[in-house]
Amino acid sequence: MATKKKSAPYAVPKLKDFSAAALDKAAEKLLAALEDESSEVKTEADWKTFRDRWMARKDGILTQVNDLWLKAAPKEAKRDAGQRVNQLKLKVEQGVEAALARAQGGGAEPFAADRLDITLPGTRRPLGAEHPVIRTMNEIVAVFRNLGYSMEEGPVIETDYYNFESLNFPPNHPARDTQDTLFLANQESKPLRERLLLRTHTSPVQIRTMEKMKPPIRIVIPGKVHRNDPPDASHSPMFHQIEGLAVDTNITFGDLKGTLDHAMKALFGSSVKTSFRPSFFPFTEPSAEMMVSCFICGGSGKRGNEPCRPCKQTGWIEILGCGMVDPNVFQFVKQNGYDPAKVSGFAFGMGADRIALLKYGVDDIQLFFNGDVRFLAQFG
Ligand code: PHE
């Protein structure tokens, strides 16, 4: 800190006279010196020197004031001197603080905040939107969570064992054909059940979960699946399924129907109806396909005079495959408590992308996956 060249730097004088008037006069001089020196403080480094000169505990000016003006005062003047010295301390402390604010403000412009135009627009950080397929999956999972189901996930790269063998697919079942399944390269040297492929459905997680959790279980399994389908408006080689599995004693087909009917009403509105027709899956017996009454045309097959396209004028939309868990499937996890003589269960699997297409009135599944932000931003 540059002290004034004109006069010698301020030094705390010894007092002979400790009267109120003399103390006040001495204080006045001290504060004038403080102000003088404070006006020379331009940088933070200046300020530190300034602060130490005035406030250092060991030999700062305030300490000297304490020694020379208070401790040295005769008994009868102590009370008065004490009050005055305390006031002085406060003023010096405030003066030192103010000098810092000024130094940080850049000296000439005391208030840095004055240079900030708070009327300017802030920095915009664009928020992403939840992808419509993910949002649909979350909604479906939430419906089942409210029924006491928990969520499980499994790997997208799966073995032949979990994707087919343990789900009771016979060795030459057409679903194992390369027409449908995408196999990983260079697997031929491994035994069939260890060969890797992209899972064609979420059903392998049924077995994986039953291997690690004893009955009773109630789970939903959302996830990506792959099939060797050429992309078009309603097909994509990658899509999403949500699987469900409930195993307990005395689970019946009535439980399956009641659960899925409730879930469809929760998803599409309380007025939709469900209908089951026989079908086939190797891992369920009996198996069914479930339809919901078309929530777009209300089941009439028509929208005004126009045919309803989503339900192809039938009034029904096919939504999922389901059935009672085949006892042959339980055989693979029998040692973990799944004795088909003691437990029964139902399973279902639905396509999340198809449901999202219907829910949001989108007519091309490719829009979900080609990453066009203009399309996705509509779901924000
Ligand atoms: N995994 C079957 C499919 O992908 C759907 C399904 C799941 C059917 C569970 C019955 C039980 O088509």
mmCIF file of C-alpha atoms and ligand atoms in Angstrom:
data_model
loop_
_atom_site.group_PDB
_atom_site.id
_atom_site.type_symbol
_atom_site.label_atom_id
_atom_site.label_comp_id
_atom_site.label_asym_id
_atom_site.label_seq_id
_atom_site.Cartn_x
_atom_site.Cartn_y
_atom_site.Cartn_z
ATOM 1 C CA MET A 1 0.000 0.000 0.000
ATOM 2 C CA ALA A 2 1.299 3.382 -0.890
ATOM 3 C CA THR A 3 1.165 5.693 2.095
ATOM 4 C CA LYS A 4 1.072 9.410 1.604
ATOM 5 C CA LYS A 5 4.413 10.961 0.853
ATOM 6 C CA LYS A 6 3.465 14.385 2.144
ATOM 7 C CA SER A 7 3.212 13.437 5.796
ATOM 8 C CA ALA A 8 4.621 10.661 7.908
ATOM 9 C CA PRO A 9 2.342 7.643 8.338
ATOM 10 C CA TYR A 10 -0.050 7.811 11.239
ATOM 11 C CA ALA A 11 1.243 6.512 14.581
ATOM 12 C CA VAL A 12 -0.803 6.023 17.736
ATOM 13 C CA PRO A 13 0.240 8.714 20.222
ATOM 14 C CA LYS A 14 0.795 8.148 23.911
ATOM 15 C CA LEU A 15 -1.671 10.194 25.974
ATOM 16 C CA LYS A 16 -1.005 12.289 29.013
ATOM 17 C CA ASP A 17 -4.528 13.575 29.242
ATOM 18 C CA PHE A 18 -7.188 10.857 29.431
ATOM 19 C CA SER A 19 -10.157 13.221 29.640
ATOM 20 C CA ALA A 20 -13.167 12.645 27.402
ATOM 21 C CA ALA A 21 -12.318 15.660 25.294
ATOM 22 C CA ALA A 22 -8.724 14.552 24.755
ATOM 23 C CA LEU A 23 -9.808 11.037 23.832
ATOM 24 C CA ASP A 24 -12.340 12.342 21.335
ATOM 25 C CA LYS A 25 -9.725 14.521 19.714
ATOM 26 C CA ALA A 26 -7.264 11.660 19.421
ATOM 27 C CA ALA A 27 -9.998 9.452 17.966
ATOM 28 C CA GLU A 28 -10.851 12.058 15.388
ATOM 29 C CA LYS A 29 -7.255 12.153 14.166
ATOM 30 C CA LEU A 30 -7.093 8.382 14.030
ATOM 31 C CA LEU A 31 -10.271 8.126 11.934
ATOM 32 C CA ALA A 32 -8.999 10.797 9.546
ATOM 33 C CA ALA A 33 -5.840 8.732 9.054
ATOM 34 C CA LEU A 34 -7.956 5.617 8.477
ATOM 35 C CA GLU A 35 -9.931 7.367 5.772
ATOM 36 C CA ASP A 36 -6.799 8.712 4.128
ATOM 37 C CA GLU A 37 -5.133 5.328 3.964
ATOM 38 C CA SER A 38 -8.324 3.604 2.926
ATOM 39 C CA SER A 39 -8.612 5.821 -0.152
ATOM 40 C CA GLU A 40 -5.244 4.469 -1.311
ATOM 41 C CA VAL A 41 -6.441 0.875 -1.295
ATOM 42 C CA LYS A 42 -6.901 -0.225 -4.923
ATOM 43 C CA THR A 43 -6.325 -3.953 -5.026
ATOM 44 C CA GLU A 44 -6.945 -6.881 -2.757
ATOM 45 C CA ALA A 45 -3.231 -7.068 -1.996
ATOM 46 C CA ASP A 46 -3.331 -3.399 -0.923
ATOM 47 C CA TRP A 47 -6.259 -4.177 1.259
ATOM 48 C CA LYS A 48 -4.503 -7.037 3.048
ATOM 49 C CA THR A 49 -1.586 -4.804 4.001
ATOM 50 C CA PHE A 50 -4.061 -2.121 5.090
ATOM 51 C CA ARG A 51 -6.075 -4.560 7.164
ATOM 52 C CA ASP A 52 -2.992 -5.921 8.912
ATOM 53 C CA ARG A 53 -1.689 -2.451 9.696
ATOM 54 C CA TRP A 54 -4.968 -1.567 11.411
ATOM 55 C CA MET A 55 -6.201 -4.824 12.813
ATOM 56 C CA ALA A 56 -3.280 -7.251 13.273
ATOM 57 C CA ARG A 57 -3.665 -8.736 16.708
ATOM 58 C CA LYS A 58 0.004 -8.465 17.598
ATOM 59 C CA ASP A 59 0.916 -4.877 16.798
ATOM 60 C CA GLY A 60 -1.939 -3.413 14.737
ATOM 61 C CA ILE A 61 -3.160 0.107 15.390
ATOM 62 C CA LEU A 62 -6.232 -1.141 17.288
ATOM 63 C CA THR A 63 -4.009 -3.162 19.599
ATOM 64 C CA GLN A 64 -1.849 -0.149 20.215
ATOM 65 C CA VAL A 65 -4.950 1.948 20.941
ATOM 66 C CA ASN A 66 -6.008 -0.648 23.447
ATOM 67 C CA ASP A 67 -2.606 -0.565 25.155
ATOM 68 C CA LEU A 68 -1.935 3.169 25.046
ATOM 69 C CA TRP A 69 -5.410 4.655 25.497
ATOM 70 C CA LEU A 70 -7.177 2.113 27.660
ATOM 71 C CA LYS A 71 -4.721 -0.019 29.602
ATOM 72 C CA ALA A 72 -2.579 3.030 30.340
ATOM 73 C CA ALA A 73 -5.545 5.118 31.572
ATOM 74 C CA PRO A 74 -5.764 5.911 35.270
ATOM 75 C CA LYS A 75 -8.404 4.069 37.221
ATOM 76 C CA GLU A 76 -10.954 6.865 37.361
ATOM 77 C CA ALA A 77 -10.817 7.406 33.531
ATOM 78 C CA LYS A 78 -11.003 3.670 32.574
ATOM 79 C CA ARG A 79 -14.788 3.437 32.263
ATOM 80 C CA ASP A 80 -14.995 6.362 29.908
ATOM 81 C CA ALA A 81 -11.943 5.340 27.915
ATOM 82 C CA GLY A 82 -13.289 1.809 27.573
ATOM 83 C CA GLN A 83 -16.514 2.993 25.960
ATOM 84 C CA ARG A 84 -14.698 5.290 23.559
ATOM 85 C CA VAL A 85 -12.124 2.721 22.541
ATOM 86 C CA ASN A 86 -14.870 0.196 21.844
ATOM 87 C CA GLN A 87 -16.722 2.592 19.594
ATOM 88 C CA LEU A 88 -13.511 3.383 17.810
ATOM 89 C CA LYS A 89 -12.829 -0.310 17.232
ATOM 90 C CA LEU A 90 -16.221 -0.704 15.604
ATOM 91 C CA LYS A 91 -15.623 2.239 13.299
ATOM 92 C CA VAL A 92 -12.193 0.980 12.269
ATOM 93 C CA GLU A 93 -13.578 -2.479 11.552
ATOM 94 C CA GLN A 94 -16.338 -1.012 9.403
ATOM 95 C CA GLY A 95 -13.825 1.198 7.586
ATOM 96 C CA VAL A 96 -11.593 -1.774 6.797
ATOM 97 C CA GLU A 97 -14.546 -3.800 5.517
ATOM 98 C CA ALA A 98 -15.735 -0.961 3.303
ATOM 99 C CA ALA A 99 -12.266 -0.690 1.787
ATOM 100 C CA LEU A 100 -12.445 -4.330 0.711
ATOM 101 C CA ALA A 101 -15.823 -3.893 -0.968
ATOM 102 C CA ARG A 102 -14.407 -0.965 -2.868
ATOM 103 C CA ALA A 103 -11.212 -2.799 -3.889
ATOM 104 C CA GLN A 104 -13.240 -5.742 -5.227
ATOM 105 C CA GLY A 105 -15.585 -3.398 -7.037
ATOM 106 C CA GLY A 106 -12.668 -2.135 -9.104
ATOM 107 C CA GLY A 107 -11.908 1.065 -7.206
ATOM 108 C CA ALA A 108 -13.374 3.683 -9.525
ATOM 109 C CA GLU A 109 -16.722 1.849 -9.836
ATOM 110 C CA PRO A 110 -17.713 1.035 -6.298
ATOM 111 C CA PHE A 111 -20.564 -1.356 -7.108
ATOM 112 C CA ALA A 112 -19.752 -4.206 -9.465
ATOM 113 C CA ALA A 113 -23.431 -5.162 -9.493
ATOM 114 C CA ASP A 114 -24.207 -1.879 -11.272
ATOM 115 C CA ARG A 115 -22.398 -3.161 -14.355
ATOM 116 C CA LEU A 116 -24.743 -6.162 -14.686
ATOM 117 C CA ASP A 117 -27.852 -5.672 -16.822
ATOM 118 C CA ILE A 118 -30.408 -7.914 -15.160
ATOM 119 C CA THR A 119 -32.946 -7.172 -17.890
ATOM 120 C CA LEU A 120 -30.919 -9.166 -20.457
ATOM 121 C CA PRO A 121 -32.310 -12.658 -21.196
ATOM 122 C CA GLY A 122 -30.504 -15.486 -19.372
ATOM 123 C CA THR A 123 -28.580 -18.342 -20.954
ATOM 124 C CA ARG A 124 -31.075 -20.753 -22.432
ATOM 125 C CA ARG A 125 -30.522 -24.435 -21.665
ATOM 126 C CA PRO A 126 -32.900 -26.465 -23.826
ATOM 127 C CA LEU A 127 -34.613 -29.208 -21.827
ATOM 128 C CA GLY A 128 -34.936 -32.617 -23.450
ATOM 129 C CA ALA A 129 -38.250 -34.463 -23.668
ATOM 130 C CA GLU A 130 -39.011 -37.963 -22.425
ATOM 131 C CA HIS A 131 -39.061 -40.235 -25.463
ATOM 132 C CA PRO A 132 -42.658 -41.291 -26.227
ATOM 133 C CA VAL A 133 -41.758 -45.003 -26.114
ATOM 134 C CA ILE A 134 -39.945 -44.647 -22.774
ATOM 135 C CA ARG A 135 -42.837 -42.617 -21.417
ATOM 136 C CA THR A 136 -45.300 -45.317 -22.490
ATOM 137 C CA MET A 137 -43.145 -48.017 -20.884
ATOM 138 C CA ASN A 138 -42.955 -46.038 -17.645
ATOM 139 C CA GLU A 139 -46.747 -45.662 -17.639
ATOM 140 C CA ILE A 140 -47.278 -49.381 -18.147
ATOM 141 C CA VAL A 141 -44.742 -50.283 -15.446
ATOM 142 C CA ALA A 142 -46.489 -47.834 -13.071
ATOM 143 C CA VAL A 143 -49.869 -49.523 -13.633
ATOM 144 C CA PHE A 144 -48.396 -52.860 -12.559
ATOM 145 C CA ARG A 145 -46.362 -51.347 -9.747
ATOM 146 C CA ASN A 146 -49.679 -50.208 -8.256
ATOM 147 C CA LEU A 147 -50.751 -53.861 -8.306
ATOM 148 C CA GLY A 148 -47.668 -54.870 -6.297
ATOM 149 C CA TYR A 149 -45.422 -55.902 -9.200
ATOM 150 C CA SER A 150 -41.724 -55.096 -9.078
ATOM 151 C CA MET A 151 -39.502 -54.386 -12.080
ATOM 152 C CA GLU A 152 -36.777 -56.651 -13.422
ATOM 153 C CA GLU A 153 -34.396 -56.237 -16.337
ATOM 154 C CA GLY A 154 -32.138 -58.566 -18.269
ATOM 155 C CA PRO A 155 -29.422 -58.522 -20.934
ATOM 156 C CA VAL A 156 -30.168 -57.653 -24.566
ATOM 157 C CA ILE A 157 -27.401 -60.047 -25.719
ATOM 158 C CA GLU A 158 -28.751 -63.380 -24.587
ATOM 159 C CA THR A 159 -27.878 -67.059 -24.869
ATOM 160 C CA ASP A 160 -29.870 -69.563 -26.890
ATOM 161 C CA TYR A 161 -30.631 -71.261 -23.565
ATOM 162 C CA TYR A 162 -32.545 -68.346 -22.030
ATOM 163 C CA ASN A 163 -34.083 -67.026 -25.237
ATOM 164 C CA PHE A 164 -35.297 -70.420 -26.535
ATOM 165 C CA GLU A 165 -34.366 -73.680 -24.797
ATOM 166 C CA SER A 166 -35.619 -72.908 -21.277
ATOM 167 C CA LEU A 167 -38.770 -71.399 -22.780
ATOM 168 C CA ASN A 168 -39.661 -74.782 -24.274
ATOM 169 C CA PHE A 169 -38.847 -73.968 -27.898
ATOM 170 C CA PRO A 170 -38.111 -77.286 -29.643
ATOM 171 C CA PRO A 171 -34.690 -77.400 -31.387
ATOM 172 C CA ASN A 172 -36.118 -76.795 -34.836
ATOM 173 C CA HIS A 173 -38.784 -74.271 -33.960
ATOM 174 C CA PRO A 174 -39.084 -71.724 -36.791
ATOM 175 C CA ALA A 175 -38.544 -68.815 -34.354
ATOM 176 C CA ARG A 176 -34.942 -69.986 -34.023
ATOM 177 C CA ASP A 177 -34.481 -69.449 -37.701
ATOM 178 C CA THR A 178 -32.099 -66.737 -38.862
ATOM 179 C CA GLN A 179 -35.104 -65.281 -40.632
ATOM 180 C CA ASP A 180 -36.263 -63.936 -37.263
ATOM 181 C CA THR A 181 -33.296 -64.029 -34.943
ATOM 182 C CA LEU A 182 -30.144 -61.935 -35.141
ATOM 183 C CA PHE A 183 -27.262 -64.163 -34.034
ATOM 184 C CA LEU A 184 -23.853 -62.883 -33.023
ATOM 185 C CA ALA A 185 -21.053 -63.894 -35.391
ATOM 186 C CA ASN A 186 -18.512 -66.671 -34.677
ATOM 187 C CA GLN A 187 -20.607 -68.660 -32.224
ATOM 188 C CA GLU A 188 -20.525 -71.939 -34.157
ATOM 189 C CA SER A 189 -17.771 -73.517 -32.060
ATOM 190 C CA LYS A 190 -19.899 -73.261 -28.889
ATOM 191 C CA PRO A 191 -22.593 -75.719 -27.826
ATOM 192 C CA LEU A 192 -26.002 -74.498 -29.101
ATOM 193 C CA ARG A 193 -27.316 -73.396 -25.711
ATOM 194 C CA GLU A 194 -24.344 -71.082 -25.122
ATOM 195 C CA ARG A 195 -24.488 -69.319 -28.473
ATOM 196 C CA LEU A 196 -25.170 -65.599 -28.242
ATOM 197 C CA LEU A 197 -27.960 -63.745 -29.992
ATOM 198 C CA LEU A 198 -29.952 -60.537 -29.645
ATOM 199 C CA ARG A 199 -32.956 -61.513 -27.565
ATOM 200 C CA THR A 200 -36.110 -61.702 -29.666
ATOM 201 C CA HIS A 201 -38.422 -61.096 -26.698
ATOM 202 C CA THR A 202 -38.257 -60.183 -22.991
ATOM 203 C CA SER A 203 -39.422 -63.674 -21.949
ATOM 204 C CA PRO A 204 -35.855 -64.915 -21.131
ATOM 205 C CA VAL A 205 -35.991 -62.642 -18.073
ATOM 206 C CA GLN A 206 -38.824 -64.842 -16.766
ATOM 207 C CA ILE A 207 -36.343 -67.686 -16.323
ATOM 208 C CA ARG A 208 -33.511 -65.447 -15.136
ATOM 209 C CA THR A 209 -35.762 -64.018 -12.411
ATOM 210 C CA MET A 210 -37.135 -67.408 -11.325
ATOM 211 C CA GLU A 211 -33.544 -68.625 -10.970
ATOM 212 C CA LYS A 212 -32.780 -65.919 -8.418
ATOM 213 C CA MET A 213 -36.155 -65.343 -6.689
ATOM 214 C CA LYS A 214 -38.304 -67.979 -5.051
ATOM 215 C CA PRO A 215 -42.081 -67.944 -5.520
ATOM 216 C CA PRO A 216 -44.359 -66.096 -5.053
ATOM 217 C CA ILE A 217 -43.279 -63.477 -7.611
ATOM 218 C CA ARG A 218 -44.989 -60.702 -9.506
ATOM 219 C CA ILE A 219 -42.716 -58.862 -11.938
ATOM 220 C CA VAL A 220 -42.770 -56.661 -15.024
ATOM 221 C CA ILE A 221 -39.829 -56.588 -17.439
ATOM 222 C CA PRO A 222 -39.435 -53.648 -19.825
ATOM 223 C CA GLY A 223 -36.658 -53.779 -22.426
ATOM 224 C CA LYS A 224 -35.253 -53.687 -25.934
ATOM 225 C CA VAL A 225 -35.612 -56.651 -28.261
ATOM 226 C CA HIS A 226 -34.443 -57.345 -31.827
ATOM 227 C CA ARG A 227 -35.783 -59.268 -34.799
ATOM 228 C CA ASN A 228 -34.494 -59.529 -38.318
ATOM 229 C CA ASP A 229 -37.369 -57.492 -39.803
ATOM 230 C CA PRO A 230 -36.752 -54.964 -42.557
ATOM 231 C CA PRO A 231 -37.819 -51.511 -41.315
ATOM 232 C CA ASP A 232 -41.117 -50.097 -42.557
ATOM 233 C CA ALA A 233 -43.955 -48.026 -41.096
ATOM 234 C CA SER A 234 -44.943 -50.748 -38.627
ATOM 235 C CA HIS A 235 -41.694 -52.758 -38.247
ATOM 236 C CA SER A 236 -38.325 -51.993 -36.764
ATOM 237 C CA PRO A 237 -35.456 -54.462 -36.220
ATOM 238 C CA MET A 238 -35.183 -52.988 -32.709
ATOM 239 C CA PHE A 239 -38.292 -52.480 -30.636
ATOM 240 C CA HIS A 240 -39.507 -52.662 -27.044
ATOM 241 C CA GLN A 241 -41.536 -55.130 -25.023
ATOM 242 C CA ILE A 242 -42.970 -55.274 -21.562
ATOM 243 C CA GLU A 243 -43.242 -58.707 -20.093
ATOM 244 C CA GLY A 244 -45.222 -59.710 -17.031
ATOM 245 C CA LEU A 245 -45.009 -62.786 -14.826
ATOM 246 C CA ALA A 246 -46.981 -63.812 -11.742
ATOM 247 C CA VAL A 247 -46.288 -67.137 -9.989
ATOM 248 C CA ASP A 248 -47.941 -68.292 -6.781
ATOM 249 C CA THR A 249 -50.098 -71.141 -5.540
ATOM 250 C CA ASN A 250 -53.494 -71.332 -7.239
ATOM 251 C CA ILE A 251 -53.016 -68.714 -9.946
ATOM 252 C CA THR A 252 -55.722 -69.206 -12.549
ATOM 253 C CA PHE A 253 -56.618 -67.996 -16.006
ATOM 254 C CA GLY A 254 -59.261 -65.864 -14.263
ATOM 255 C CA ASP A 255 -56.459 -63.992 -12.465
ATOM 256 C CA LEU A 256 -54.765 -63.416 -15.816
ATOM 257 C CA LYS A 257 -57.928 -62.009 -17.369
ATOM 258 C CA GLY A 258 -58.797 -59.832 -14.380
ATOM 259 C CA THR A 259 -55.285 -58.401 -14.084
ATOM 260 C CA LEU A 260 -54.952 -57.576 -17.769
ATOM 261 C CA ASP A 261 -58.475 -56.163 -18.015
ATOM 262 C CA HIS A 262 -57.712 -53.840 -15.094
ATOM 263 C CA ALA A 263 -54.378 -52.816 -16.641
ATOM 264 C CA MET A 264 -55.965 -51.973 -20.017
ATOM 265 C CA LYS A 265 -58.632 -49.815 -18.347
ATOM 266 C CA ALA A 266 -55.917 -48.009 -16.379
ATOM 267 C CA LEU A 267 -53.934 -47.421 -19.582
ATOM 268 C CA PHE A 268 -56.602 -46.643 -22.178
ATOM 269 C CA GLY A 269 -59.594 -45.509 -20.125
ATOM 270 C CA SER A 270 -62.252 -47.264 -18.070
ATOM 271 C CA SER A 271 -64.608 -47.841 -21.013
ATOM 272 C CA VAL A 272 -62.333 -50.211 -22.981
ATOM 273 C CA LYS A 273 -63.218 -53.884 -23.111
ATOM 274 C CA THR A 274 -60.861 -56.823 -23.456
ATOM 275 C CA SER A 275 -61.300 -60.026 -25.424
ATOM 276 C CA PHE A 276 -59.182 -63.177 -25.470
ATOM 277 C CA ARG A 277 -58.777 -65.619 -28.325
ATOM 278 C CA PRO A 278 -56.780 -68.831 -28.392
ATOM 279 C CA SER A 279 -53.203 -68.690 -29.625
ATOM 280 C CA PHE A 280 -49.926 -70.545 -29.256
ATOM 281 C CA PHE A 281 -46.624 -69.885 -27.517
ATOM 282 C CA PRO A 282 -44.207 -72.684 -26.577
ATOM 283 C CA PHE A 283 -43.840 -71.345 -23.019
ATOM 284 C CA THR A 284 -47.524 -70.884 -22.141
ATOM 285 C CA GLU A 285 -50.375 -73.396 -22.108
ATOM 286 C CA PRO A 286 -53.097 -72.467 -22.734
ATOM 287 C CA SER A 287 -52.081 -69.351 -24.663
ATOM 288 C CA ALA A 288 -54.127 -66.413 -25.851
ATOM 289 C CA GLU A 289 -53.986 -63.197 -27.762
ATOM 290 C CA MET A 290 -55.693 -60.316 -26.047
ATOM 291 C CA MET A 291 -57.555 -57.598 -27.891
ATOM 292 C CA VAL A 292 -58.797 -54.300 -26.511
ATOM 293 C CA SER A 293 -61.811 -52.539 -27.966
ATOM 294 C CA CYS A 294 -60.523 -49.737 -30.183
ATOM 295 C CA PHE A 295 -60.108 -46.649 -28.019
ATOM 296 C CA ILE A 296 -59.913 -44.505 -31.132
ATOM 297 C CA CYS A 297 -63.316 -45.319 -32.675
ATOM 298 C CA GLY A 298 -64.876 -46.600 -29.459
ATOM 299 C CA GLY A 299 -65.238 -50.084 -30.969
ATOM 300 C CA SER A 300 -67.514 -49.073 -33.857
ATOM 301 C CA GLY A 301 -64.862 -49.526 -36.569
ATOM 302 C CA LYS A 302 -65.810 -46.119 -38.008
ATOM 303 C CA ARG A 303 -64.847 -42.512 -37.416
ATOM 304 C CA GLY A 304 -67.799 -40.581 -38.735
ATOM 305 C CA ASN A 305 -68.196 -41.899 -42.280
ATOM 306 C CA GLU A 306 -64.538 -42.882 -42.555
ATOM 307 C CA PRO A 307 -63.245 -46.376 -41.767
ATOM 308 C CA CYS A 308 -61.160 -46.487 -38.559
ATOM 309 C CA ARG A 309 -57.604 -47.288 -39.649
ATOM 310 C CA PRO A 310 -55.911 -48.237 -36.351
ATOM 311 C CA CYS A 311 -58.335 -51.165 -35.793
ATOM 312 C CA LYS A 312 -58.764 -51.867 -39.520
ATOM 313 C CA GLN A 313 -62.538 -51.353 -39.060
ATOM 314 C CA THR A 314 -62.809 -54.337 -36.731
ATOM 315 C CA GLY A 315 -63.349 -52.330 -33.523
ATOM 316 C CA TRP A 316 -60.582 -54.368 -31.838
ATOM 317 C CA ILE A 317 -56.862 -53.886 -31.500
ATOM 318 C CA GLU A 318 -54.512 -56.795 -30.845
ATOM 319 C CA ILE A 319 -52.351 -55.743 -27.939
ATOM 320 C CA LEU A 320 -50.510 -58.667 -26.365
ATOM 321 C CA GLY A 321 -49.743 -62.372 -26.095
ATOM 322 C CA CYS A 322 -50.344 -64.200 -22.841
ATOM 323 C CA GLY A 323 -51.065 -67.515 -21.188
ATOM 324 C CA MET A 324 -50.530 -69.801 -18.218
ATOM 325 C CA VAL A 325 -46.870 -70.667 -17.642
ATOM 326 C CA ASP A 326 -46.195 -74.051 -19.288
ATOM 327 C CA PRO A 327 -45.204 -76.737 -16.716
ATOM 328 C CA ASN A 328 -42.207 -77.538 -18.968
ATOM 329 C CA VAL A 329 -40.872 -74.058 -18.229
ATOM 330 C CA PHE A 330 -41.144 -74.607 -14.469
ATOM 331 C CA GLN A 331 -39.066 -77.788 -14.901
ATOM 332 C CA PHE A 332 -36.021 -75.609 -15.668
ATOM 333 C CA VAL A 333 -36.278 -73.810 -12.298
ATOM 334 C CA LYS A 334 -37.894 -76.590 -10.274
ATOM 335 C CA GLN A 335 -35.000 -76.757 -7.788
ATOM 336 C CA ASN A 336 -35.629 -73.108 -6.808
ATOM 337 C CA GLY A 337 -39.171 -73.829 -5.586
ATOM 338 C CA TYR A 338 -41.057 -73.865 -8.892
ATOM 339 C CA ASP A 339 -42.543 -77.366 -8.689
ATOM 340 C CA PRO A 340 -45.284 -77.385 -11.366
ATOM 341 C CA ALA A 341 -47.322 -79.624 -9.052
ATOM 342 C CA LYS A 342 -47.367 -76.868 -6.421
ATOM 343 C CA VAL A 343 -47.238 -73.523 -8.208
ATOM 344 C CA SER A 344 -48.928 -72.017 -11.217
ATOM 345 C CA GLY A 345 -48.599 -68.707 -12.966
ATOM 346 C CA PHE A 346 -49.439 -66.512 -15.884
ATOM 347 C CA ALA A 347 -47.269 -64.482 -18.251
ATOM 348 C CA PHE A 348 -47.886 -61.837 -20.855
ATOM 349 C CA GLY A 349 -45.840 -59.747 -23.270
ATOM 350 C CA MET A 350 -46.757 -56.598 -25.147
ATOM 351 C CA GLY A 351 -45.096 -54.317 -27.673
ATOM 352 C CA ALA A 352 -44.474 -50.920 -26.117
ATOM 353 C CA ASP A 353 -43.796 -49.179 -29.439
ATOM 354 C CA ARG A 354 -47.099 -50.311 -30.915
ATOM 355 C CA ILE A 355 -48.950 -49.041 -27.872
ATOM 356 C CA ALA A 356 -47.095 -45.710 -28.097
ATOM 357 C CA LEU A 357 -48.014 -45.443 -31.824
ATOM 358 C CA LEU A 358 -51.679 -45.933 -30.960
ATOM 359 C CA LYS A 359 -51.637 -43.701 -27.890
ATOM 360 C CA TYR A 360 -50.043 -40.751 -29.662
ATOM 361 C CA GLY A 361 -51.629 -41.274 -33.100
ATOM 362 C CA VAL A 362 -48.233 -41.683 -34.828
ATOM 363 C CA ASP A 363 -48.422 -43.525 -38.167
ATOM 364 C CA ASP A 364 -44.781 -44.520 -38.693
ATOM 365 C CA ILE A 365 -42.676 -46.403 -36.104
ATOM 366 C CA GLN A 366 -39.485 -45.128 -37.811
ATOM 367 C CA LEU A 367 -40.220 -41.653 -36.425
ATOM 368 C CA PHE A 368 -39.540 -43.025 -32.954
ATOM 369 C CA PHE A 369 -36.016 -44.127 -33.796
ATOM 370 C CA ASN A 370 -34.485 -41.907 -36.480
ATOM 371 C CA GLY A 371 -33.674 -39.193 -33.971
ATOM 372 C CA ASP A 372 -35.378 -36.220 -35.634
ATOM 373 C CA VAL A 373 -35.499 -33.632 -32.859
ATOM 374 C CA ARG A 374 -38.438 -31.817 -34.505
ATOM 375 C CA PHE A 375 -40.543 -34.951 -34.005
ATOM 376 C CA LEU A 376 -39.333 -35.704 -30.483
ATOM 377 C CA ALA A 377 -39.684 -32.077 -29.306
ATOM 378 C CA GLN A 378 -43.469 -32.399 -29.699
ATOM 379 C CA PHE A 379 -43.491 -34.664 -26.658
ATOM 380 C CA GLY A 380 -41.790 -32.134 -24.362
HETATM 381 N N1 PHE B 1 -42.762 -63.417 -25.882
HETATM 382 C C1 PHE B 1 -43.960 -63.383 -26.683
HETATM 383 C C2 PHE B 1 -43.664 -62.623 -27.964
HETATM 384 O O1 PHE B 1 -42.671 -61.993 -28.081
HETATM 385 C C3 PHE B 1 -45.089 -62.717 -25.966
HETATM 386 C C4 PHE B 1 -45.557 -63.501 -24.775
HETATM 387 C C5 PHE B 1 -45.015 -63.253 -23.547
HETATM 388 C C6 PHE B 1 -46.548 -64.461 -24.882
HETATM 389 C C7 PHE B 1 -45.445 -63.952 -22.413
HETATM 390 C C8 PHE B 1 -46.990 -65.179 -23.783
HETATM 391 C C9 PHE B 1 -46.433 -64.903 -22.563
HETATM 392 O O2 PHE B 1 -44.454 -62.650 -28.898
#
